[in-house]
């Protein structure tokens, strides 16, 4: 077995391999987490888009299959209420699509989903006692955070800049995820909205390692052993890998998303806010091209996505992902169609070989 030289994350999280499965809302639950844990990595359950009951059932399924630690992941955004003018403007931008697809804007469902970490989720953490709790978009308010810390959970969150990393470490994060610009899914940014100045993984990791006393976990564009070895060379104590698992047998992403991953290239993803209201990287689709990829008119997170729901449903039934998130990172083309256990083993074995550990 590989004798990793930096054991900070391995010891902190009680895992054998310095590889964390990225929590991916809509793309994987207990079976994916179990498969990664079986290969010695850290499994994760993304809890932002599922009920407390479902999350609890997933943790029970994980605990029934694996002896190792689990990471429960939550969003920590502060919901905003848009003005009536802003809501009307967004619907106006979408009006041509409503007409094309025969959707009556008067019948749009209320926008929901992607709730921020709240009292009920915190009570779930207190009762299930996951070994790791991770947040995206900063951290929850102090009262909730101290309740999480009181359970003894290791707390981590994503930083997209050195300033965000410092902010997280000062507020008690035990480790910080360096989420580079290459990363798939939502950017974890919370101190800046400027997407033009976001650093890539190669630049961010060593600067965060230099700035922080807590261990750094590299994320973004790491999809095989070469990427993992490079991140560890830059000073990361571990890697967090997402897109590489999007064709795994245990992944639960829908057919049009899987198809987009099969067609992913180095140059066909972009950062967009038109699908949810927050910047996120995904495979380019029609709505991203035509309204964005970044638009000032998109409603705040997660409300921009609400009115797209009926369009998404109709398009998806026709085999098209034109109106939905096809989240993927810049290295998604390296994803392989096999078990997540095999993917994990291959990544860590190649990295260990390259690093001669
Ligand atoms: C499909 C998908 C869904 C994601 N959902 C979440 C999520 O629910 N919570 C979270 O913290 N990060 C989420 N992310 C971001 C990942 O945590 C991570 O930063 C990213 O996958 C790393 O880049 P990579 O995809 O190039 O490996 C998601 C990423 C993808 C690709």
GROMACS .gro file of C-alpha atoms and ligand atoms in nm:
model
  388
    1UNK     CA    1   0.000   0.000   0.000
    2UNK     CA    2   0.115   0.356  -0.073
    3UNK     CA    3   0.300   0.526   0.216
    4UNK     CA    4   0.173   0.882   0.169
    5UNK     CA    5   0.418   1.130   0.314
    6UNK     CA    6   0.163   1.397   0.411
    7UNK     CA    7  -0.074   1.222   0.653
    8UNK     CA    8  -0.261   1.531   0.776
    9UNK     CA    9  -0.587   1.464   0.594
   10UNK     CA   10  -0.556   1.086   0.630
   11UNK     CA   11  -0.528   1.117   1.007
   12UNK     CA   12  -0.786   1.397   1.038
   13UNK     CA   13  -1.051   1.208   0.841
   14UNK     CA   14  -0.942   0.851   0.925
   15UNK     CA   15  -0.917   0.744   0.561
   16UNK     CA   16  -0.655   0.531   0.384
   17UNK     CA   17  -0.620   0.724   0.060
   18UNK     CA   18  -0.599   1.104   0.025
   19UNK     CA   19  -0.897   1.117  -0.210
   20UNK     CA   20  -1.239   1.261  -0.132
   21UNK     CA   21  -1.541   1.200  -0.349
   22UNK     CA   22  -1.683   1.543  -0.434
   23UNK     CA   23  -2.037   1.573  -0.304
   24UNK     CA   24  -2.244   1.609  -0.622
   25UNK     CA   25  -2.610   1.701  -0.583
   26UNK     CA   26  -2.814   1.507  -0.835
   27UNK     CA   27  -2.527   1.279  -0.932
   28UNK     CA   28  -2.467   1.036  -0.649
   29UNK     CA   29  -2.590   0.915  -0.313
   30UNK     CA   30  -2.498   0.625  -0.083
   31UNK     CA   31  -2.399   0.371  -0.355
   32UNK     CA   32  -2.140   0.613  -0.500
   33UNK     CA   33  -2.013   0.703  -0.152
   34UNK     CA   34  -1.987   0.334  -0.058
   35UNK     CA   35  -1.795   0.251  -0.376
   36UNK     CA   36  -1.537   0.525  -0.311
   37UNK     CA   37  -1.508   0.432   0.058
   38UNK     CA   38  -1.450   0.069  -0.045
   39UNK     CA   39  -1.134   0.187  -0.220
   40UNK     CA   40  -1.015   0.378   0.089
   41UNK     CA   41  -1.139   0.727  -0.004
   42UNK     CA   42  -1.394   0.948   0.172
   43UNK     CA   43  -1.755   0.906   0.062
   44UNK     CA   44  -1.995   1.200   0.057
   45UNK     CA   45  -2.371   1.247   0.062
   46UNK     CA   46  -2.482   1.580  -0.095
   47UNK     CA   47  -2.773   1.698   0.119
   48UNK     CA   48  -2.860   2.031  -0.044
   49UNK     CA   49  -3.129   1.901  -0.276
   50UNK     CA   50  -3.281   1.616  -0.077
   51UNK     CA   51  -3.505   1.603   0.229
   52UNK     CA   52  -3.378   1.531   0.578
   53UNK     CA   53  -3.562   1.196   0.560
   54UNK     CA   54  -3.388   1.096   0.236
   55UNK     CA   55  -3.050   1.211   0.365
   56UNK     CA   56  -3.103   1.007   0.682
   57UNK     CA   57  -3.193   0.696   0.480
   58UNK     CA   58  -2.878   0.743   0.268
   59UNK     CA   59  -2.658   0.767   0.576
   60UNK     CA   60  -2.821   0.454   0.721
   61UNK     CA   61  -2.752   0.272   0.390
   62UNK     CA   62  -2.389   0.390   0.398
   63UNK     CA   63  -2.340   0.285   0.761
   64UNK     CA   64  -2.489  -0.056   0.682
   65UNK     CA   65  -2.231  -0.115   0.409
   66UNK     CA   66  -1.913   0.057   0.525
   67UNK     CA   67  -1.723   0.097   0.848
   68UNK     CA   68  -1.549   0.419   0.744
   69UNK     CA   69  -1.628   0.790   0.781
   70UNK     CA   70  -1.886   0.982   0.581
   71UNK     CA   71  -1.906   1.347   0.470
   72UNK     CA   72  -2.246   1.518   0.474
   73UNK     CA   73  -2.247   1.822   0.246
   74UNK     CA   74  -2.468   2.130   0.268
   75UNK     CA   75  -2.507   2.467   0.101
   76UNK     CA   76  -2.454   2.774   0.323
   77UNK     CA   77  -2.585   3.054   0.105
   78UNK     CA   78  -2.804   3.337   0.235
   79UNK     CA   79  -3.125   3.336   0.028
   80UNK     CA   80  -3.218   3.666  -0.134
   81UNK     CA   81  -3.564   3.789  -0.228
   82UNK     CA   82  -3.568   3.946  -0.576
   83UNK     CA   83  -3.773   4.257  -0.650
   84UNK     CA   84  -4.089   4.222  -0.859
   85UNK     CA   85  -3.908   4.402  -1.142
   86UNK     CA   86  -3.619   4.155  -1.134
   87UNK     CA   87  -3.859   3.859  -1.141
   88UNK     CA   88  -4.049   4.012  -1.432
   89UNK     CA   89  -3.725   4.078  -1.621
   90UNK     CA   90  -3.613   3.715  -1.589
   91UNK     CA   91  -3.950   3.587  -1.709
   92UNK     CA   92  -3.927   3.828  -2.000
   93UNK     CA   93  -3.591   3.679  -2.100
   94UNK     CA   94  -3.747   3.334  -2.090
   95UNK     CA   95  -4.068   3.433  -2.270
   96UNK     CA   96  -3.955   3.322  -2.621
   97UNK     CA   97  -3.884   2.974  -2.483
   98UNK     CA   98  -4.223   2.957  -2.310
   99UNK     CA   99  -4.381   3.037  -2.642
  100UNK     CA  100  -4.171   2.787  -2.837
  101UNK     CA  101  -4.247   2.505  -2.593
  102UNK     CA  102  -4.609   2.596  -2.524
  103UNK     CA  103  -4.551   2.674  -2.155
  104UNK     CA  104  -4.800   2.911  -1.990
  105UNK     CA  105  -4.599   3.143  -1.760
  106UNK     CA  106  -4.906   3.169  -1.536
  107UNK     CA  107  -4.869   2.797  -1.456
  108UNK     CA  108  -4.502   2.802  -1.353
  109UNK     CA  109  -4.433   2.597  -1.039
  110UNK     CA  110  -4.292   2.780  -0.735
  111UNK     CA  111  -3.913   2.782  -0.742
  112UNK     CA  112  -3.772   2.557  -0.473
  113UNK     CA  113  -3.492   2.320  -0.379
  114UNK     CA  114  -3.135   2.383  -0.275
  115UNK     CA  115  -3.220   2.504   0.073
  116UNK     CA  116  -2.943   2.648   0.289
  117UNK     CA  117  -2.825   2.463   0.601
  118UNK     CA  118  -3.091   2.518   0.867
  119UNK     CA  119  -3.208   2.401   1.208
  120UNK     CA  120  -3.362   2.075   1.078
  121UNK     CA  121  -3.044   1.983   0.887
  122UNK     CA  122  -2.836   2.070   1.194
  123UNK     CA  123  -3.055   1.845   1.411
  124UNK     CA  124  -2.994   1.567   1.157
  125UNK     CA  125  -2.618   1.618   1.189
  126UNK     CA  126  -2.651   1.609   1.569
  127UNK     CA  127  -2.838   1.283   1.549
  128UNK     CA  128  -2.645   1.104   1.272
  129UNK     CA  129  -2.301   1.232   1.377
  130UNK     CA  130  -2.120   1.221   1.043
  131UNK     CA  131  -1.743   1.229   1.084
  132UNK     CA  132  -1.715   1.512   0.831
  133UNK     CA  133  -1.949   1.802   0.749
  134UNK     CA  134  -1.868   2.009   0.441
  135UNK     CA  135  -2.020   2.335   0.326
  136UNK     CA  136  -2.032   2.515  -0.006
  137UNK     CA  137  -2.075   2.898  -0.039
  138UNK     CA  138  -1.903   2.983   0.290
  139UNK     CA  139  -2.026   2.870   0.628
  140UNK     CA  140  -2.363   2.879   0.806
  141UNK     CA  141  -2.428   3.138   1.078
  142UNK     CA  142  -2.231   3.102   1.397
  143UNK     CA  143  -2.502   2.935   1.609
  144UNK     CA  144  -2.549   2.652   1.360
  145UNK     CA  145  -2.175   2.618   1.300
  146UNK     CA  146  -2.098   2.581   1.670
  147UNK     CA  147  -2.366   2.313   1.703
  148UNK     CA  148  -2.200   2.121   1.417
  149UNK     CA  149  -1.857   2.161   1.575
  150UNK     CA  150  -1.996   2.043   1.910
  151UNK     CA  151  -2.079   1.706   1.749
  152UNK     CA  152  -1.704   1.657   1.692
  153UNK     CA  153  -1.741   1.659   1.312
  154UNK     CA  154  -1.446   1.772   1.104
  155UNK     CA  155  -1.568   2.088   0.924
  156UNK     CA  156  -1.450   2.177   0.575
  157UNK     CA  157  -1.559   2.424   0.310
  158UNK     CA  158  -1.450   2.538  -0.036
  159UNK     CA  159  -1.237   2.844  -0.108
  160UNK     CA  160  -1.198   2.985  -0.459
  161UNK     CA  161  -0.940   3.247  -0.354
  162UNK     CA  162  -0.674   3.282  -0.083
  163UNK     CA  163  -0.892   3.545   0.090
  164UNK     CA  164  -1.180   3.297   0.113
  165UNK     CA  165  -0.944   3.029   0.244
  166UNK     CA  166  -0.820   3.262   0.520
  167UNK     CA  167  -1.181   3.356   0.608
  168UNK     CA  168  -1.275   2.988   0.643
  169UNK     CA  169  -0.969   2.893   0.848
  170UNK     CA  170  -1.023   3.192   1.083
  171UNK     CA  171  -1.378   3.069   1.147
  172UNK     CA  172  -1.269   2.722   1.249
  173UNK     CA  173  -1.257   2.510   0.933
  174UNK     CA  174  -1.037   2.208   1.000
  175UNK     CA  175  -0.937   2.184   0.633
  176UNK     CA  176  -1.001   2.398   0.327
  177UNK     CA  177  -1.090   2.278  -0.022
  178UNK     CA  178  -0.904   2.481  -0.287
  179UNK     CA  179  -1.162   2.487  -0.565
  180UNK     CA  180  -0.989   2.592  -0.885
  181UNK     CA  181  -1.158   2.752  -1.185
  182UNK     CA  182  -1.154   2.418  -1.371
  183UNK     CA  183  -1.400   2.262  -1.125
  184UNK     CA  184  -1.739   2.131  -1.230
  185UNK     CA  185  -2.060   2.237  -1.059
  186UNK     CA  186  -2.120   2.546  -0.850
  187UNK     CA  187  -1.828   2.766  -0.765
  188UNK     CA  188  -1.803   2.785  -0.387
  189UNK     CA  189  -1.722   3.159  -0.407
  190UNK     CA  190  -1.870   3.373  -0.131
  191UNK     CA  191  -1.647   3.680  -0.089
  192UNK     CA  192  -1.630   3.765  -0.457
  193UNK     CA  193  -1.862   3.737  -0.755
  194UNK     CA  194  -1.596   3.823  -1.010
  195UNK     CA  195  -1.554   3.519  -1.231
  196UNK     CA  196  -1.288   3.688  -1.446
  197UNK     CA  197  -1.033   3.682  -1.166
  198UNK     CA  198  -1.089   3.330  -1.023
  199UNK     CA  199  -0.761   3.135  -1.007
  200UNK     CA  200  -0.711   2.789  -1.154
  201UNK     CA  201  -0.622   2.488  -0.939
  202UNK     CA  202  -0.252   2.498  -1.032
  203UNK     CA  203  -0.221   2.859  -0.911
  204UNK     CA  204  -0.460   2.844  -0.615
  205UNK     CA  205  -0.336   2.531  -0.437
  206UNK     CA  206   0.024   2.636  -0.358
  207UNK     CA  207  -0.083   2.988  -0.259
  208UNK     CA  208  -0.346   2.851  -0.020
  209UNK     CA  209  -0.096   2.599   0.118
  210UNK     CA  210   0.142   2.888   0.191
  211UNK     CA  211  -0.132   3.102   0.348
  212UNK     CA  212  -0.301   2.847   0.577
  213UNK     CA  213  -0.203   2.634   0.872
  214UNK     CA  214  -0.484   2.387   0.810
  215UNK     CA  215  -0.448   2.122   0.539
  216UNK     CA  216  -0.560   2.203   0.184
  217UNK     CA  217  -0.762   1.970  -0.037
  218UNK     CA  218  -0.724   2.038  -0.412
  219UNK     CA  219  -1.033   2.030  -0.633
  220UNK     CA  220  -1.098   2.114  -0.995
  221UNK     CA  221  -0.975   1.940  -1.306
  222UNK     CA  222  -0.831   1.640  -1.119
  223UNK     CA  223  -0.962   1.332  -1.296
  224UNK     CA  224  -0.682   1.078  -1.298
  225UNK     CA  225  -0.360   0.981  -1.122
  226UNK     CA  226  -0.157   1.242  -1.308
  227UNK     CA  227  -0.381   1.520  -1.178
  228UNK     CA  228  -0.374   1.380  -0.826
  229UNK     CA  229   0.005   1.352  -0.826
  230UNK     CA  230   0.037   1.709  -0.955
  231UNK     CA  231  -0.195   1.843  -0.682
  232UNK     CA  232  -0.001   1.662  -0.409
  233UNK     CA  233   0.325   1.803  -0.554
  234UNK     CA  234   0.173   2.152  -0.522
  235UNK     CA  235   0.132   2.091  -0.149
  236UNK     CA  236  -0.226   1.966  -0.127
  237UNK     CA  237  -0.277   1.707   0.147
  238UNK     CA  238  -0.554   1.538  -0.052
  239UNK     CA  239  -0.769   1.581  -0.361
  240UNK     CA  240  -1.144   1.609  -0.405
  241UNK     CA  241  -1.265   1.458  -0.731
  242UNK     CA  242  -1.605   1.509  -0.891
  243UNK     CA  243  -1.642   1.495  -1.270
  244UNK     CA  244  -1.428   1.181  -1.301
  245UNK     CA  245  -1.715   0.992  -1.136
  246UNK     CA  246  -1.997   1.120  -1.358
  247UNK     CA  247  -2.000   0.806  -1.573
  248UNK     CA  248  -1.944   0.567  -1.281
  249UNK     CA  249  -2.182   0.271  -1.251
  250UNK     CA  250  -2.306   0.407  -0.916
  251UNK     CA  251  -2.361   0.768  -1.029
  252UNK     CA  252  -2.726   0.873  -1.046
  253UNK     CA  253  -2.711   1.162  -1.293
  254UNK     CA  254  -2.984   1.155  -1.556
  255UNK     CA  255  -2.935   1.020  -1.910
  256UNK     CA  256  -2.894   1.359  -2.083
  257UNK     CA  257  -2.628   1.455  -1.829
  258UNK     CA  258  -2.440   1.128  -1.881
  259UNK     CA  259  -2.458   1.183  -2.257
  260UNK     CA  260  -2.316   1.534  -2.215
  261UNK     CA  261  -2.028   1.388  -2.012
  262UNK     CA  262  -1.958   1.136  -2.289
  263UNK     CA  263  -1.936   1.431  -2.529
  264UNK     CA  264  -1.740   1.656  -2.292
  265UNK     CA  265  -1.421   1.812  -2.422
  266UNK     CA  266  -1.155   2.036  -2.275
  267UNK     CA  267  -1.320   2.332  -2.450
  268UNK     CA  268  -1.696   2.282  -2.425
  269UNK     CA  269  -1.769   2.372  -2.063
  270UNK     CA  270  -1.833   2.722  -1.932
  271UNK     CA  271  -1.927   2.902  -1.612
  272UNK     CA  272  -2.287   3.011  -1.613
  273UNK     CA  273  -2.537   3.162  -1.372
  274UNK     CA  274  -2.845   3.127  -1.592
  275UNK     CA  275  -2.937   2.780  -1.467
  276UNK     CA  276  -2.952   2.850  -1.093
  277UNK     CA  277  -2.849   3.210  -1.028
  278UNK     CA  278  -2.499   3.127  -0.903
  279UNK     CA  279  -2.192   3.068  -1.119
  280UNK     CA  280  -2.136   2.702  -1.194
  281UNK     CA  281  -1.940   2.512  -1.459
  282UNK     CA  282  -2.121   2.281  -1.697
  283UNK     CA  283  -2.123   2.154  -2.053
  284UNK     CA  284  -2.250   2.434  -2.279
  285UNK     CA  285  -2.614   2.398  -2.376
  286UNK     CA  286  -2.868   2.613  -2.558
  287UNK     CA  287  -2.986   2.826  -2.266
  288UNK     CA  288  -2.628   2.896  -2.156
  289UNK     CA  289  -2.527   3.001  -2.508
  290UNK     CA  290  -2.835   3.213  -2.575
  291UNK     CA  291  -2.882   3.387  -2.237
  292UNK     CA  292  -2.532   3.389  -2.096
  293UNK     CA  293  -2.324   3.205  -2.006
  294UNK     CA  294  -2.333   3.483  -1.742
  295UNK     CA  295  -2.635   3.716  -1.730
  296UNK     CA  296  -2.714   4.012  -1.510
  297UNK     CA  297  -3.082   3.922  -1.546
  298UNK     CA  298  -3.060   3.581  -1.379
  299UNK     CA  299  -3.251   3.575  -1.050
  300UNK     CA  300  -3.054   3.510  -0.731
  301UNK     CA  301  -2.970   3.152  -0.634
  302UNK     CA  302  -3.157   2.922  -0.660
  303UNK     CA  303  -3.452   3.112  -0.806
  304UNK     CA  304  -3.323   3.150  -1.164
  305UNK     CA  305  -3.378   2.777  -1.215
  306UNK     CA  306  -3.744   2.769  -1.109
  307UNK     CA  307  -3.906   2.893  -1.432
  308UNK     CA  308  -3.673   2.670  -1.636
  309UNK     CA  309  -3.832   2.360  -1.479
  310UNK     CA  310  -4.110   2.302  -1.735
  311UNK     CA  311  -3.872   2.373  -2.026
  312UNK     CA  312  -3.622   2.128  -1.882
  313UNK     CA  313  -3.890   1.861  -1.849
  314UNK     CA  314  -4.011   1.894  -2.209
  315UNK     CA  315  -3.657   1.908  -2.351
  316UNK     CA  316  -3.540   1.615  -2.138
  317UNK     CA  317  -3.831   1.399  -2.259
  318UNK     CA  318  -3.700   1.468  -2.612
  319UNK     CA  319  -3.351   1.358  -2.510
  320UNK     CA  320  -3.212   1.712  -2.486
  321UNK     CA  321  -3.026   1.877  -2.199
  322UNK     CA  322  -3.080   2.227  -2.340
  323UNK     CA  323  -3.247   2.373  -2.029
  324UNK     CA  324  -3.081   2.199  -1.738
  325UNK     CA  325  -2.752   2.196  -1.554
  326UNK     CA  326  -2.502   1.961  -1.719
  327UNK     CA  327  -2.244   2.029  -1.448
  328UNK     CA  328  -1.898   1.915  -1.546
  329UNK     CA  329  -1.542   2.032  -1.496
  330UNK     CA  330  -1.280   2.100  -1.761
  331UNK     CA  331  -1.141   1.747  -1.725
  332UNK     CA  332  -1.477   1.569  -1.751
  333UNK     CA  333  -1.367   1.406  -2.078
  334UNK     CA  334  -1.138   1.187  -1.865
  335UNK     CA  335  -1.440   1.026  -1.691
  336UNK     CA  336  -1.463   0.649  -1.736
  337UNK     CA  337  -1.756   0.408  -1.746
  338UNK     CA  338  -1.671   0.162  -1.471
  339UNK     CA  339  -1.728   0.124  -1.098
  340UNK     CA  340  -1.637   0.412  -0.870
  341UNK     CA  341  -1.421   0.169  -0.672
  342UNK     CA  342  -1.216   0.095  -0.985
  343UNK     CA  343  -1.192   0.466  -1.070
  344UNK     CA  344  -1.070   0.549  -0.719
  345UNK     CA  345  -0.818   0.265  -0.710
  346UNK     CA  346  -0.679   0.364  -1.048
  347UNK     CA  347  -0.642   0.732  -0.956
  348UNK     CA  348  -0.459   0.662  -0.629
  349UNK     CA  349  -0.243   0.381  -0.771
  350UNK     CA  350  -0.122   0.592  -1.063
  351UNK     CA  351  -0.060   0.892  -0.835
  352UNK     CA  352   0.133   0.675  -0.588
  353UNK     CA  353   0.341   0.531  -0.870
  354UNK     CA  354   0.421   0.873  -1.013
  355UNK     CA  355   0.513   1.005  -0.669
  356UNK     CA  356   0.702   0.685  -0.581
  357UNK     CA  357   0.531   0.647  -0.241
  358LIG     C1  358  -2.240   1.735  -1.106
  358LIG     C2  359  -2.174   1.813  -0.995
  358LIG     C3  360  -2.247   1.846  -0.881
  358LIG     C4  361  -2.186   1.914  -0.776
  358LIG     N1  362  -2.257   1.938  -0.662
  358LIG     C5  363  -2.192   1.985  -0.552
  358LIG     C6  364  -2.258   1.987  -0.425
  358LIG     O1  365  -2.375   1.949  -0.412
  358LIG     N2  366  -2.188   2.036  -0.320
  358LIG     C7  367  -2.058   2.076  -0.330
  358LIG     O2  368  -2.000   2.115  -0.229
  358LIG     N3  369  -1.994   2.074  -0.448
  358LIG     C8  370  -2.057   2.028  -0.558
  358LIG     N4  371  -1.989   2.021  -0.678
  358LIG     C9  372  -1.849   2.072  -0.687
  358LIG    C10  373  -1.750   1.969  -0.633
  358LIG     O3  374  -1.751   1.967  -0.493
  358LIG    C11  375  -1.604   1.995  -0.676
  358LIG     O4  376  -1.565   2.125  -0.643
  358LIG    C12  377  -1.579   1.970  -0.822
  358LIG     O5  378  -1.646   1.857  -0.869
  358LIG    C13  379  -1.430   1.952  -0.847
  358LIG     O6  380  -1.399   1.964  -0.983
  358LIG     P1  381  -1.403   1.843  -1.088
  358LIG     O7  382  -1.547   1.825  -1.121
  358LIG     O8  383  -1.321   1.894  -1.199
  358LIG     O9  384  -1.346   1.721  -1.020
  358LIG    C14  385  -2.049   1.954  -0.786
  358LIG    C15  386  -1.978   1.922  -0.902
  358LIG    C16  387  -2.038   1.852  -1.005
  358LIG    C17  388  -1.955   1.816  -1.126
   0.00000   0.00000   0.00000
